[in-house]
């Protein structure tokens, strides 16, 4: 995905599109294609031309929880959108197959969706169609938003949406002409999504009880003023009700592979022991240098190498860059940080 993402920065949409060959079809408007030069798989979806501005905007945004848009082919009366292929299942398929989604998993998925939406909201865009059909969970358990057909840019000083759009059951009241849709419209849909994952139905059919039910209830308030103030506030509430919510954000520990979890736990234990060794018996005058060296050798490289808390996507100089470029830049920054940290320790007199 990232290789082709980088390629589309230097080559035309036409070149990428013309080198795609159809492998199979998901439905009349969506097909699976292979990119001949690299044999990578991509999804090509036909959409109305009115969706062009939204998809063009999504090409500039990057997040582990947003399906990457690679290129758009304009046919005049319609468009075809090429996006990354994600191995996994949509939530709708999982529910239809009777797969049980436990509360911990549902909250993890909802938190991932919040992370993806936060990137869109910061850029001034509203998704407006968060549904079980539009969320896919990859094989490594990461949830991604995959469809941006009716997203729009929030326009200030506007009373209502020009066109009434949205999926029944998930659509907030304002999407039916009562007011303009905004970030709280997506918050409403996330609340419905959590309920659907846990019960298989909408809140008006069967509502979740307990602390999760309270979160859902606040999300789906008819008056948007009483919903969560932002998607970040909703995510905080989600992680708060899940006692291991923060642990699930930590690279390695969020894996489904027991060996990866064990190796990660050992690595974190080593980091704790190293921290102890660094700070034990230090002279008062050396505390500033030791603290700076510790930051440069452990925390900063950890954030750089693991993209912890999505740092690759919110720092200005790397926001929106292809994942391959981000990985290269942050790997170099992490290595440089360790090298400079060692130099700092080298200036401490024994």
CSV table of C-alpha atoms in Angstrom, one decimal:
chain,number,residue,atom,x,y,z
A,1,UNK,CA,0.0,0.0,0.0
A,2,UNK,CA,2.6,2.5,1.1
A,3,UNK,CA,4.8,1.7,-1.9
A,4,UNK,CA,2.0,2.5,-4.3
A,5,UNK,CA,1.1,5.5,-2.2
A,6,UNK,CA,4.6,6.9,-2.7
A,7,UNK,CA,4.4,6.0,-6.4
A,8,UNK,CA,1.2,8.0,-7.0
A,9,UNK,CA,3.1,11.1,-5.7
A,10,UNK,CA,5.4,10.9,-8.8
A,11,UNK,CA,3.3,9.2,-11.4
A,12,UNK,CA,-0.2,9.9,-12.8
A,13,UNK,CA,-3.4,8.4,-11.8
A,14,UNK,CA,-3.7,7.1,-15.3
A,15,UNK,CA,-0.6,5.0,-15.0
A,16,UNK,CA,-1.7,3.4,-11.8
A,17,UNK,CA,-5.3,2.8,-13.0
A,18,UNK,CA,-4.3,1.3,-16.3
A,19,UNK,CA,-2.0,-1.2,-14.6
A,20,UNK,CA,-4.9,-2.7,-12.5
A,21,UNK,CA,-6.4,-6.0,-13.5
A,22,UNK,CA,-9.7,-7.2,-12.1
A,23,UNK,CA,-9.4,-10.4,-10.0
A,24,UNK,CA,-13.0,-10.7,-8.7
A,25,UNK,CA,-16.1,-8.6,-7.8
A,26,UNK,CA,-17.6,-7.9,-4.4
A,27,UNK,CA,-20.7,-6.5,-6.0
A,28,UNK,CA,-21.8,-4.5,-9.0
A,29,UNK,CA,-19.8,-1.4,-8.0
A,30,UNK,CA,-16.9,-2.8,-6.1
A,31,UNK,CA,-14.1,-5.1,-7.4
A,32,UNK,CA,-10.9,-6.6,-6.3
A,33,UNK,CA,-7.9,-5.7,-8.6
A,34,UNK,CA,-4.2,-6.6,-8.7
A,35,UNK,CA,-1.6,-4.0,-9.6
A,36,UNK,CA,0.5,-5.8,-12.2
A,37,UNK,CA,4.0,-4.3,-11.5
A,38,UNK,CA,4.1,-5.3,-7.8
A,39,UNK,CA,1.2,-7.9,-7.7
A,40,UNK,CA,-0.4,-6.0,-4.8
A,41,UNK,CA,-4.2,-6.2,-4.3
A,42,UNK,CA,-6.4,-3.1,-4.3
A,43,UNK,CA,-10.1,-2.4,-4.2
A,44,UNK,CA,-11.8,-0.3,-6.9
A,45,UNK,CA,-15.2,1.2,-6.2
A,46,UNK,CA,-17.5,3.0,-8.5
A,47,UNK,CA,-19.1,6.2,-7.1
A,48,UNK,CA,-21.1,9.2,-8.2
A,49,UNK,CA,-19.0,12.1,-9.4
A,50,UNK,CA,-20.5,14.2,-6.6
A,51,UNK,CA,-18.3,12.2,-4.2
A,52,UNK,CA,-15.1,13.3,-5.9
A,53,UNK,CA,-14.3,16.2,-3.4
A,54,UNK,CA,-14.6,13.9,-0.4
A,55,UNK,CA,-12.3,11.2,-1.9
A,56,UNK,CA,-9.8,13.8,-3.1
A,57,UNK,CA,-9.7,15.1,0.5
A,58,UNK,CA,-9.1,11.6,1.8
A,59,UNK,CA,-6.1,11.1,-0.4
A,60,UNK,CA,-4.4,13.8,1.7
A,61,UNK,CA,-5.2,12.2,5.1
A,62,UNK,CA,-3.4,9.3,6.7
A,63,UNK,CA,-4.2,7.1,9.7
A,64,UNK,CA,-3.9,3.4,10.6
A,65,UNK,CA,-7.7,3.5,11.0
A,66,UNK,CA,-8.6,5.1,7.6
A,67,UNK,CA,-8.4,3.0,4.4
A,68,UNK,CA,-5.8,4.7,2.2
A,69,UNK,CA,-7.1,6.2,-1.0
A,70,UNK,CA,-4.5,5.8,-3.8
A,71,UNK,CA,-6.1,7.3,-6.9
A,72,UNK,CA,-9.3,8.5,-8.5
A,73,UNK,CA,-10.3,7.9,-12.1
A,74,UNK,CA,-12.7,10.5,-13.5
A,75,UNK,CA,-15.1,9.3,-16.2
A,76,UNK,CA,-17.2,12.5,-16.3
A,77,UNK,CA,-20.5,11.2,-15.1
A,78,UNK,CA,-18.9,8.9,-12.5
A,79,UNK,CA,-15.6,8.1,-10.8
A,80,UNK,CA,-13.7,4.9,-9.8
A,81,UNK,CA,-11.8,5.1,-6.5
A,82,UNK,CA,-8.7,2.9,-5.9
A,83,UNK,CA,-8.1,2.2,-2.2
A,84,UNK,CA,-5.9,-0.2,-0.3
A,85,UNK,CA,-7.0,-3.8,0.1
A,86,UNK,CA,-7.4,-4.9,3.8
A,87,UNK,CA,-7.5,-8.6,4.7
A,88,UNK,CA,-10.3,-9.0,7.1
A,89,UNK,CA,-14.1,-8.8,7.6
A,90,UNK,CA,-16.6,-6.0,7.8
A,91,UNK,CA,-18.4,-5.7,11.1
A,92,UNK,CA,-21.6,-6.4,9.1
A,93,UNK,CA,-20.3,-9.7,7.9
A,94,UNK,CA,-19.1,-10.7,11.3
A,95,UNK,CA,-22.5,-10.0,12.8
A,96,UNK,CA,-24.3,-11.7,9.9
A,97,UNK,CA,-22.2,-14.8,10.5
A,98,UNK,CA,-23.3,-14.8,14.2
A,99,UNK,CA,-19.8,-14.1,15.5
A,100,UNK,CA,-19.9,-12.9,19.1
A,101,UNK,CA,-18.2,-9.6,19.6
A,102,UNK,CA,-17.3,-9.4,23.3
A,103,UNK,CA,-17.5,-6.0,25.1
A,104,UNK,CA,-13.7,-5.6,25.2
A,105,UNK,CA,-13.4,-6.2,21.5
A,106,UNK,CA,-16.3,-3.9,20.7
A,107,UNK,CA,-14.8,-1.1,22.7
A,108,UNK,CA,-11.4,-1.6,21.1
A,109,UNK,CA,-13.0,-1.3,17.6
A,110,UNK,CA,-14.9,1.8,18.7
A,111,UNK,CA,-11.7,3.4,20.0
A,112,UNK,CA,-10.0,2.6,16.6
A,113,UNK,CA,-12.9,4.2,14.8
A,114,UNK,CA,-12.6,7.3,17.0
A,115,UNK,CA,-8.9,7.5,16.1
A,116,UNK,CA,-9.7,7.5,12.4
A,117,UNK,CA,-12.5,10.0,12.8
A,118,UNK,CA,-10.3,12.3,14.9
A,119,UNK,CA,-8.0,12.7,11.9
A,120,UNK,CA,-10.9,13.6,9.7
A,121,UNK,CA,-12.4,16.0,12.2
A,122,UNK,CA,-9.1,17.8,12.7
A,123,UNK,CA,-9.0,18.4,8.9
A,124,UNK,CA,-12.6,19.8,9.0
A,125,UNK,CA,-14.4,16.8,7.5
A,126,UNK,CA,-17.4,14.8,8.8
A,127,UNK,CA,-17.8,11.1,7.7
A,128,UNK,CA,-21.7,10.9,8.0
A,129,UNK,CA,-21.9,7.2,7.3
A,130,UNK,CA,-20.3,5.2,10.1
A,131,UNK,CA,-22.0,1.8,9.9
A,132,UNK,CA,-21.1,-1.9,10.4
A,133,UNK,CA,-20.8,-2.1,6.6
A,134,UNK,CA,-18.2,0.6,6.5
A,135,UNK,CA,-15.9,-0.7,9.2
A,136,UNK,CA,-13.5,-3.6,8.4
A,137,UNK,CA,-11.5,-5.4,11.1
A,138,UNK,CA,-8.1,-6.6,9.7
A,139,UNK,CA,-6.6,-10.0,10.5
A,140,UNK,CA,-4.4,-8.3,13.2
A,141,UNK,CA,-7.5,-6.8,14.9
A,142,UNK,CA,-7.2,-3.2,13.7
A,143,UNK,CA,-10.4,-1.5,12.7
A,144,UNK,CA,-10.5,0.7,9.6
A,145,UNK,CA,-13.1,3.0,8.1
A,146,UNK,CA,-13.3,2.0,4.4
A,147,UNK,CA,-16.0,4.2,2.7
A,148,UNK,CA,-16.0,7.9,2.4
A,149,UNK,CA,-18.8,8.4,-0.2
A,150,UNK,CA,-20.9,10.9,1.6
A,151,UNK,CA,-18.3,12.7,3.8
A,152,UNK,CA,-18.4,16.5,3.7
A,153,UNK,CA,-16.5,19.5,4.8
A,154,UNK,CA,-18.1,21.3,7.7
A,155,UNK,CA,-19.3,24.7,6.6
A,156,UNK,CA,-19.7,27.4,9.2
A,157,UNK,CA,-22.8,29.7,9.2
A,158,UNK,CA,-24.9,27.0,7.4
A,159,UNK,CA,-28.2,25.9,8.9
A,160,UNK,CA,-28.6,22.4,7.4
A,161,UNK,CA,-27.1,19.9,4.9
A,162,UNK,CA,-28.0,20.5,1.3
A,163,UNK,CA,-28.8,16.9,0.6
A,164,UNK,CA,-30.3,14.4,3.1
A,165,UNK,CA,-28.0,11.4,3.3
A,166,UNK,CA,-27.1,8.7,5.8
A,167,UNK,CA,-27.9,5.1,6.6
A,168,UNK,CA,-31.2,4.6,8.5
A,169,UNK,CA,-30.6,3.6,12.1
A,170,UNK,CA,-27.1,5.1,12.2
A,171,UNK,CA,-28.0,8.6,10.8
A,172,UNK,CA,-28.3,11.3,13.4
A,173,UNK,CA,-31.5,13.5,13.5
A,174,UNK,CA,-29.6,16.5,12.0
A,175,UNK,CA,-28.9,14.4,8.8
A,176,UNK,CA,-32.6,14.6,8.0
A,177,UNK,CA,-32.7,18.4,7.6
A,178,UNK,CA,-33.0,19.6,11.2
A,179,UNK,CA,-29.6,21.2,11.3
A,180,UNK,CA,-26.1,20.9,9.7
A,181,UNK,CA,-24.2,17.7,10.3
A,182,UNK,CA,-20.9,18.0,12.2
A,183,UNK,CA,-18.5,16.0,14.3
A,184,UNK,CA,-21.3,15.2,16.7
A,185,UNK,CA,-23.1,13.5,13.8
A,186,UNK,CA,-20.3,10.9,13.7
A,187,UNK,CA,-20.4,10.6,17.5
A,188,UNK,CA,-24.1,9.6,17.2
A,189,UNK,CA,-23.2,6.9,14.7
A,190,UNK,CA,-20.4,5.5,16.8
A,191,UNK,CA,-22.8,5.1,19.7
A,192,UNK,CA,-25.2,3.2,17.5
A,193,UNK,CA,-22.3,1.1,16.2
A,194,UNK,CA,-21.3,0.0,19.7
A,195,UNK,CA,-24.9,-1.1,20.4
A,196,UNK,CA,-25.1,-3.0,17.1
A,197,UNK,CA,-21.8,-4.8,17.9
A,198,UNK,CA,-22.9,-5.9,21.3
A,199,UNK,CA,-26.6,-6.7,20.6
A,200,UNK,CA,-26.9,-7.1,16.9
A,201,UNK,CA,-29.6,-4.4,16.8
A,202,UNK,CA,-30.2,-0.7,17.1
A,203,UNK,CA,-30.7,1.1,20.5
A,204,UNK,CA,-34.4,1.5,19.9
A,205,UNK,CA,-34.7,-2.3,19.5
A,206,UNK,CA,-32.5,-3.4,22.3
A,207,UNK,CA,-30.1,-1.1,24.2
A,208,UNK,CA,-27.0,-2.1,26.1
A,209,UNK,CA,-27.2,-1.5,29.8
A,210,UNK,CA,-24.5,-0.5,32.4
A,211,UNK,CA,-21.6,1.8,31.9
A,212,UNK,CA,-21.4,1.1,28.2
A,213,UNK,CA,-25.1,1.8,27.9
A,214,UNK,CA,-24.6,5.2,29.4
A,215,UNK,CA,-21.9,6.0,26.8
A,216,UNK,CA,-24.3,4.9,24.0
A,217,UNK,CA,-27.1,7.0,25.6
A,218,UNK,CA,-25.0,10.1,25.6
A,219,UNK,CA,-23.8,9.5,22.0
A,220,UNK,CA,-27.4,9.2,20.7
A,221,UNK,CA,-28.9,12.2,22.4
A,222,UNK,CA,-31.5,13.8,20.0
A,223,UNK,CA,-30.1,17.3,20.8
A,224,UNK,CA,-26.5,17.2,19.8
A,225,UNK,CA,-25.6,19.7,22.5
A,226,UNK,CA,-25.9,16.9,25.1
A,227,UNK,CA,-23.6,14.4,23.2
A,228,UNK,CA,-19.9,14.2,23.8
A,229,UNK,CA,-18.1,17.4,23.0
A,230,UNK,CA,-15.6,15.8,20.7
A,231,UNK,CA,-14.6,12.4,19.3
A,232,UNK,CA,-11.5,12.6,21.7
A,233,UNK,CA,-13.9,12.9,24.7
A,234,UNK,CA,-15.9,9.9,23.5
A,235,UNK,CA,-12.7,7.8,23.1
A,236,UNK,CA,-11.6,8.8,26.6
A,237,UNK,CA,-15.0,7.6,27.9
A,238,UNK,CA,-14.6,4.3,26.0
A,239,UNK,CA,-11.1,3.6,27.4
A,240,UNK,CA,-12.3,4.6,30.8
A,241,UNK,CA,-15.0,1.9,30.9
A,242,UNK,CA,-12.5,-0.7,29.7
A,243,UNK,CA,-10.0,-1.4,32.5
A,244,UNK,CA,-7.3,-2.5,30.0
A,245,UNK,CA,-8.1,0.2,27.5
A,246,UNK,CA,-4.7,1.8,27.8
A,247,UNK,CA,-2.9,-1.6,27.6
A,248,UNK,CA,-4.7,-2.3,24.3
A,249,UNK,CA,-3.0,0.9,22.9
A,250,UNK,CA,0.5,-0.3,23.7
A,251,UNK,CA,2.4,-1.9,20.7
A,252,UNK,CA,2.9,-5.6,21.2
A,253,UNK,CA,0.5,-6.0,24.0
A,254,UNK,CA,-2.4,-5.4,21.6
A,255,UNK,CA,-1.4,-8.3,19.4
A,256,UNK,CA,-3.4,-11.5,19.3
A,257,UNK,CA,-0.2,-13.6,19.1
A,258,UNK,CA,0.8,-14.8,22.6
A,259,UNK,CA,4.5,-15.0,21.5
A,260,UNK,CA,4.4,-11.3,20.4
A,261,UNK,CA,2.7,-10.4,23.7
A,262,UNK,CA,5.3,-12.3,25.7
A,263,UNK,CA,8.3,-10.8,23.8
A,264,UNK,CA,6.8,-7.3,24.2
A,265,UNK,CA,6.3,-7.8,27.9
A,266,UNK,CA,9.9,-8.9,28.3
A,267,UNK,CA,11.0,-5.8,26.3
A,268,UNK,CA,9.0,-3.5,28.5
A,269,UNK,CA,10.4,-5.2,31.6
A,270,UNK,CA,14.0,-4.7,30.2
A,271,UNK,CA,13.1,-1.0,29.6
A,272,UNK,CA,12.0,-0.6,33.3
A,273,UNK,CA,15.2,-2.3,34.5
A,274,UNK,CA,17.3,-0.1,32.3
A,275,UNK,CA,15.6,3.0,33.6
A,276,UNK,CA,16.4,1.8,37.2
A,277,UNK,CA,20.0,1.3,36.3
A,278,UNK,CA,20.2,4.7,34.7
A,279,UNK,CA,18.8,6.6,37.6
A,280,UNK,CA,20.2,4.6,40.6
A,281,UNK,CA,23.0,6.4,42.5
A,282,UNK,CA,23.2,9.5,40.3
A,283,UNK,CA,24.7,12.7,41.6
A,284,UNK,CA,22.2,15.6,42.1
A,285,UNK,CA,24.2,17.7,39.6
A,286,UNK,CA,23.9,15.1,36.9
A,287,UNK,CA,20.1,14.7,37.1
A,288,UNK,CA,19.3,17.1,34.2
A,289,UNK,CA,21.7,15.3,31.8
A,290,UNK,CA,20.6,11.9,33.0
A,291,UNK,CA,16.9,12.8,32.5
A,292,UNK,CA,17.6,14.1,28.9
A,293,UNK,CA,19.7,11.1,28.1
A,294,UNK,CA,17.0,8.7,29.3
A,295,UNK,CA,14.3,10.5,27.2
A,296,UNK,CA,16.5,10.3,24.1
A,297,UNK,CA,17.4,6.6,24.6
A,298,UNK,CA,14.0,5.2,25.7
A,299,UNK,CA,10.7,7.2,25.4
A,300,UNK,CA,11.4,9.1,22.2
A,301,UNK,CA,12.6,6.1,20.2
A,302,UNK,CA,9.6,4.1,21.5
A,303,UNK,CA,7.2,6.7,20.1
A,304,UNK,CA,9.2,6.9,16.8
A,305,UNK,CA,9.5,3.2,16.1
A,306,UNK,CA,6.0,2.1,17.3
A,307,UNK,CA,4.0,5.1,16.1
A,308,UNK,CA,2.6,5.1,19.7
A,309,UNK,CA,-0.7,7.1,20.0
A,310,UNK,CA,-0.5,7.8,16.2
A,311,UNK,CA,2.4,10.3,16.4
A,312,UNK,CA,3.2,9.7,12.8
A,313,UNK,CA,-0.1,11.1,11.8
A,314,UNK,CA,-0.4,14.2,14.0
A,315,UNK,CA,3.0,15.8,13.9
A,316,UNK,CA,2.9,18.6,11.1
A,317,UNK,CA,6.0,17.5,9.2
A,318,UNK,CA,4.8,13.9,8.7
A,319,UNK,CA,1.0,14.3,8.7
A,320,UNK,CA,-0.5,12.8,5.5
A,321,UNK,CA,2.8,11.4,4.2
A,322,UNK,CA,2.8,7.8,2.8
A,323,UNK,CA,3.3,5.2,5.5
A,324,UNK,CA,6.6,4.0,4.0
A,325,UNK,CA,8.0,7.6,4.1
A,326,UNK,CA,6.7,8.0,7.7
A,327,UNK,CA,8.3,4.7,8.8
A,328,UNK,CA,11.7,5.7,7.2
A,329,UNK,CA,11.7,9.2,8.7
A,330,UNK,CA,10.8,8.0,12.2
A,331,UNK,CA,13.2,5.1,12.2
A,332,UNK,CA,16.0,7.6,11.4
A,333,UNK,CA,14.8,9.9,14.1
A,334,UNK,CA,14.6,7.1,16.6
A,335,UNK,CA,18.2,6.0,15.8
A,336,UNK,CA,19.5,9.5,15.9
A,337,UNK,CA,17.7,10.0,19.3
A,338,UNK,CA,19.5,7.0,20.8
A,339,UNK,CA,22.9,8.1,19.4
A,340,UNK,CA,22.5,11.6,20.8
A,341,UNK,CA,21.3,10.2,24.1
A,342,UNK,CA,24.5,8.1,24.3
A,343,UNK,CA,26.5,11.2,23.6
A,344,UNK,CA,24.8,13.0,26.4
A,345,UNK,CA,25.6,10.2,28.8
A,346,UNK,CA,29.2,10.4,27.6
A,347,UNK,CA,29.5,13.9,28.9
A,348,UNK,CA,28.6,12.9,32.4
A,349,UNK,CA,31.7,12.7,34.6
A,350,UNK,CA,32.2,9.5,36.6
